[in-house]
Every structure is written in structure tokens, then in C-alpha cells.
Amino acid sequence: MRWAIYNSNPSTTELEFTPNRLKSTKPTEFARLGKMVHVAEKLYGPYRWGRYDVLVLPPSFPYGGMENPNLTFLTPGVLAGDRSLTSLLAHELGHSWSGNLVTNATWDDIWLNEGFTTYVEHRIGEAVFGVNEAKMQRRFQQKSIKSKH
């Protein structure tokens, strides 16, 4: 399996998707990533890391997503084909402002990092997809959390 890479700069977008199942989902899942970056910059200031890429890893990747400066790792499960998991992409992008530039001093306070990033995720979602869809995404997330406990 090859990696799936998406670069948020439309003039230099690099896409490579294999197997074919991933090829059919690329426009839906990543179509508004560039807009997400633009919205986040309007809300929270310039993106300080230069280039922003997304790398879709093999199914063995144990997390939904993991942010790093310049690069987010995502599980292939995010490629649902219906944009239902784009909030994960907004969340990992949000760490570029709350988590990578400013973060907690110890792991005891990781909730601050994740809490602020969830706030950023919701603001990006509202601006890109509209308030109603953002609210719907939050309801799905809350139901998912409740069903796990």
C-alpha cells in the first residue's frame, strides 16, 4: 500500500492514492482542506509551519489522527466518502495553533491542549460547513462518546 498525501496548497497539490478504493474518496474528504487552513488563519493568525500535508496511513495506525508540525497522520477510516469525518481533519489542523505553537507544560494538563483544539475545530467547522452542519457533527461526536461509556 502506498501513502495518500494531500497538500493544502492548491497550486502544488500532490495526490497519490492506492488502492483504487481511496482514489474515489479524495475529492470528498479533502476538498475543503485549503479553505479550512484559510479560515483558521483568519480566526487565529498565520499558519506558522510553512507547508501543511496530510498522510493517510495503513489501517494498522492505532489512532484517528495525530498532528505534527507540517504533517497530520490520519487513519484510512476517515475516508468514509461522505465527509462525515472531516471534523477530525479540522481538529488535527487546529493543533497547529493550540498544541504545536502553545501547549501544556506536562501531560497532566493534556486536557487543555485537546480542549482548546476542540474549540478551534468547532469554529473551523462552523465557518467552512455552516453552523447547522457543525452542530450536527458535534451531536454525532457526543452520541459516540456516550455510547462508549
Short mmCIF file of C-alpha atoms in Angstrom, two decimals, residues 28-146:
data_model
loop_
_atom_site.label_atom_id
_atom_site.label_comp_id
_atom_site.label_asym_id
_atom_site.label_seq_id
_atom_site.Cartn_x
_atom_site.Cartn_y
_atom_site.Cartn_z
CA THR A 28 -14.99 14.40 -0.87
CA GLU A 29 -12.77 14.11 2.17
CA PHE A 30 -10.09 16.67 1.35
CA ALA A 31 -11.94 19.07 -0.94
CA ARG A 32 -12.19 21.84 1.67
CA LEU A 33 -8.86 21.43 3.44
CA GLY A 34 -7.43 24.55 1.79
CA LYS A 35 -10.47 26.52 2.97
CA MET A 36 -10.02 25.09 6.48
CA VAL A 37 -6.46 26.41 6.58
CA HIS A 38 -7.59 29.81 5.29
CA VAL A 39 -10.42 30.04 7.86
CA ALA A 40 -8.12 29.02 10.71
CA GLU A 41 -5.64 31.71 9.65
CA LYS A 42 -8.39 34.34 9.65
CA LEU A 43 -9.52 33.25 13.12
CA TYR A 44 -6.18 32.57 14.84
CA GLY A 45 -3.40 34.15 12.80
CA PRO A 46 -0.94 32.91 10.19
CA TYR A 47 -0.09 29.26 9.81
CA ARG A 48 3.49 29.22 11.12
CA TRP A 49 4.70 25.88 9.80
CA GLY A 50 5.00 26.60 6.06
CA ARG A 51 3.52 23.61 4.27
CA TYR A 52 0.63 21.52 5.62
CA ASP A 53 0.28 17.93 4.44
CA VAL A 54 -1.97 15.04 5.36
CA LEU A 55 -0.71 11.47 5.24
CA VAL A 56 -3.29 8.67 5.29
CA LEU A 57 -1.60 5.70 6.90
CA PRO A 58 -2.38 1.97 6.63
CA PRO A 59 -5.21 0.51 8.74
CA SER A 60 -2.72 -0.55 11.43
CA PHE A 61 -2.35 3.11 12.52
CA PRO A 62 -3.87 2.96 16.04
CA TYR A 63 -5.35 6.49 16.28
CA GLY A 64 -7.88 8.55 14.36
CA GLY A 65 -5.32 11.26 13.75
CA MET A 66 -2.04 12.66 15.03
CA GLU A 67 -0.85 16.17 14.39
CA ASN A 68 2.75 17.14 13.79
CA PRO A 69 4.11 20.45 12.55
CA ASN A 70 3.65 20.42 8.75
CA LEU A 71 2.03 16.98 8.66
CA THR A 72 -1.06 15.22 10.00
CA PHE A 73 -1.32 11.45 10.12
CA LEU A 74 -4.84 10.07 9.57
CA THR A 75 -6.38 6.64 9.73
CA PRO A 76 -7.84 5.41 6.43
CA GLY A 77 -11.16 5.19 8.28
CA VAL A 78 -11.53 8.95 7.78
CA LEU A 79 -12.11 8.25 4.08
CA ALA A 80 -15.77 7.41 4.51
CA GLY A 81 -16.77 9.00 1.19
CA ASP A 82 -19.40 11.28 2.73
CA ARG A 83 -17.43 13.99 4.60
CA SER A 84 -18.78 12.63 7.88
CA LEU A 85 -15.32 12.62 9.46
CA THR A 86 -13.93 15.94 8.23
CA SER A 87 -14.16 17.27 11.79
CA LEU A 88 -11.17 15.02 12.58
CA LEU A 89 -9.20 16.83 9.88
CA ALA A 90 -10.27 20.22 11.31
CA HIS A 91 -9.26 19.03 14.79
CA GLU A 92 -5.78 17.90 13.73
CA LEU A 93 -5.29 21.13 11.75
CA GLY A 94 -6.41 23.08 14.84
CA HIS A 95 -3.45 21.67 16.76
CA SER A 96 -1.27 23.86 14.54
CA TRP A 97 -2.45 26.78 16.70
CA SER A 98 -3.28 25.07 20.01
CA GLY A 99 -0.90 22.26 20.64
CA ASN A 100 2.09 22.88 18.39
CA LEU A 101 2.62 26.61 18.96
CA VAL A 102 1.25 26.73 22.51
CA THR A 103 0.88 23.62 24.64
CA ASN A 104 0.67 22.31 28.18
CA ALA A 105 3.78 22.01 30.35
CA THR A 106 3.04 18.44 31.48
CA TRP A 107 0.89 15.50 30.39
CA ASP A 108 -1.29 16.14 33.45
CA ASP A 109 -2.74 19.08 31.57
CA ILE A 110 -3.23 17.49 28.15
CA TRP A 111 -6.94 18.25 28.51
CA LEU A 112 -6.05 21.93 27.93
CA ASN A 113 -4.41 21.08 24.61
CA GLU A 114 -7.32 18.91 23.48
CA GLY A 115 -9.97 21.26 24.89
CA PHE A 116 -8.70 24.34 23.08
CA THR A 117 -8.17 22.33 19.91
CA THR A 118 -11.75 21.05 20.04
CA TYR A 119 -12.89 24.66 20.30
CA VAL A 120 -10.77 25.56 17.24
CA GLU A 121 -12.17 22.53 15.39
CA HIS A 122 -15.73 23.70 16.02
CA ARG A 123 -15.01 27.25 14.85
CA ILE A 124 -13.40 25.95 11.65
CA GLY A 125 -16.37 23.63 11.06
CA GLU A 126 -18.89 26.43 11.52
CA ALA A 127 -17.05 28.71 9.09
CA VAL A 128 -16.43 26.07 6.42
CA PHE A 129 -19.58 23.92 6.58
CA GLY A 130 -22.10 26.21 8.28
CA VAL A 131 -23.47 26.32 11.81
CA ASN A 132 -26.14 23.64 11.25
CA GLU A 133 -23.73 21.03 9.92
CA ALA A 134 -21.20 21.86 12.65
CA LYS A 135 -23.90 21.33 15.30
CA MET A 136 -24.84 18.03 13.70
CA GLN A 137 -21.18 16.91 13.78
CA ARG A 138 -20.98 17.79 17.50
CA ARG A 139 -24.14 15.79 18.22
CA PHE A 140 -22.67 12.76 16.48
CA GLN A 141 -19.47 13.12 18.50
CA GLN A 142 -21.39 13.42 21.77
CA LYS A 143 -23.50 10.36 20.97
CA SER A 144 -20.36 8.43 20.12
CA ILE A 145 -18.77 9.37 23.45
CA LYS A 146 -21.90 8.45 25.39
#
